[in-house]
Short mmCIF file of C-alpha atoms in Angstrom, two decimals:
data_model
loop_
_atom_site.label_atom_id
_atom_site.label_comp_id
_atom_site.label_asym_id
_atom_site.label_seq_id
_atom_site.Cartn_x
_atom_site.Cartn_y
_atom_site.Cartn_z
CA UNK A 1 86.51 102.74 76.60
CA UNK A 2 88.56 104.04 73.85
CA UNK A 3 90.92 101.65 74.27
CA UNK A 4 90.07 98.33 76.09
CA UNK A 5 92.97 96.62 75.75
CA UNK A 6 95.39 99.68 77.17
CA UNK A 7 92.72 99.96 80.31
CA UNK A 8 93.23 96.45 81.23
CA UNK A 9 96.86 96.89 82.16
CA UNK A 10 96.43 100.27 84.29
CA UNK A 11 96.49 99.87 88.02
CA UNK A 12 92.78 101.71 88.81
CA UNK A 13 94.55 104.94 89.94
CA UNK A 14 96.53 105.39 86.79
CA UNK A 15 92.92 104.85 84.96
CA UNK A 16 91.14 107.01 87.48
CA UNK A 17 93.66 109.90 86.68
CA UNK A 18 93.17 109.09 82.78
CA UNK A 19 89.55 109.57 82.99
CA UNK A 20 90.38 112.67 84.94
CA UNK A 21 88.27 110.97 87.98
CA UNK A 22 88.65 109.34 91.31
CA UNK A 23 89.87 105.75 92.21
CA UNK A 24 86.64 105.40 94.02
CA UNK A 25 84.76 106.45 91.21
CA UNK A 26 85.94 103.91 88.57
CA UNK A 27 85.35 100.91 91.48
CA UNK A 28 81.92 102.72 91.70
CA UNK A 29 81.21 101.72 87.84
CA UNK A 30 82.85 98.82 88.49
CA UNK A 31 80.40 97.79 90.15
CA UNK A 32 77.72 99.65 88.70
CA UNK A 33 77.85 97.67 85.79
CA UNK A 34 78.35 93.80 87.35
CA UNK A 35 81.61 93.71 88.67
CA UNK A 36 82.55 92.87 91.92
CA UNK A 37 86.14 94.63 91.57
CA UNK A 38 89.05 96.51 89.59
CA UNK A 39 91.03 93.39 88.69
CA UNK A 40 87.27 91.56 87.65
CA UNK A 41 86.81 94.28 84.86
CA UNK A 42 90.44 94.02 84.07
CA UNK A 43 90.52 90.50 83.86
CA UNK A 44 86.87 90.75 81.61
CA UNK A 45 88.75 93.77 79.26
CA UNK A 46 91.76 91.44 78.66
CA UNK A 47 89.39 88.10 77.64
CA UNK A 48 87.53 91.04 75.50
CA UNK A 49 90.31 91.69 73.65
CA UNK A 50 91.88 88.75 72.80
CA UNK A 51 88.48 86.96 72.05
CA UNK A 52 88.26 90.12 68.96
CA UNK A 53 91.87 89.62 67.80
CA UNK A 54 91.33 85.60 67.72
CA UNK A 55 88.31 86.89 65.87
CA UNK A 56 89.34 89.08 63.54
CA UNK A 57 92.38 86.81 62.91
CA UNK A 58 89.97 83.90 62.03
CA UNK A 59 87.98 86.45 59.77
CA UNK A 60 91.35 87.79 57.90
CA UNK A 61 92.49 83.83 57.58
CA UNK A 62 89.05 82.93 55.95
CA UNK A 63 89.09 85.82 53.48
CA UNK A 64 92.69 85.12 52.23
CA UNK A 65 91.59 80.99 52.32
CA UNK A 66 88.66 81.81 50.11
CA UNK A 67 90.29 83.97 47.38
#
């Protein structure tokens, strides 16, 4: 995804037309890749993101502590 973080917060049809595709389809690689639902890869995307920006906060805060 180009941009995890947006995804998480689209209801599956607003994603599906997005990715110029069906509903059905993005549930399809939903599941396809380990999910057992929409709001499952949702809820993964949004722990995703905020796991890197806690991340890349910590990293910034290290550089500018070590300087």
């Amino acid at each position: 995804l180009e941009d995890p973080a947006g995804a998480a917060g689209l209801a599956i049809g607003t994603l599906a037309e997005r990715c110029d595709t069906s509903p059905a389809t993005v549930l399809r690689f939903c599941r396809a890749v380990g999910f057992t639902s929409y709001p499952a890869l949702r809820l993964e995307l949004a722990r995703w993101v905020a796991l890197l920006r806690i991340t890349m906060w910590v990293l910034w805060a290290t550089n500018v502590l070590l300087r």
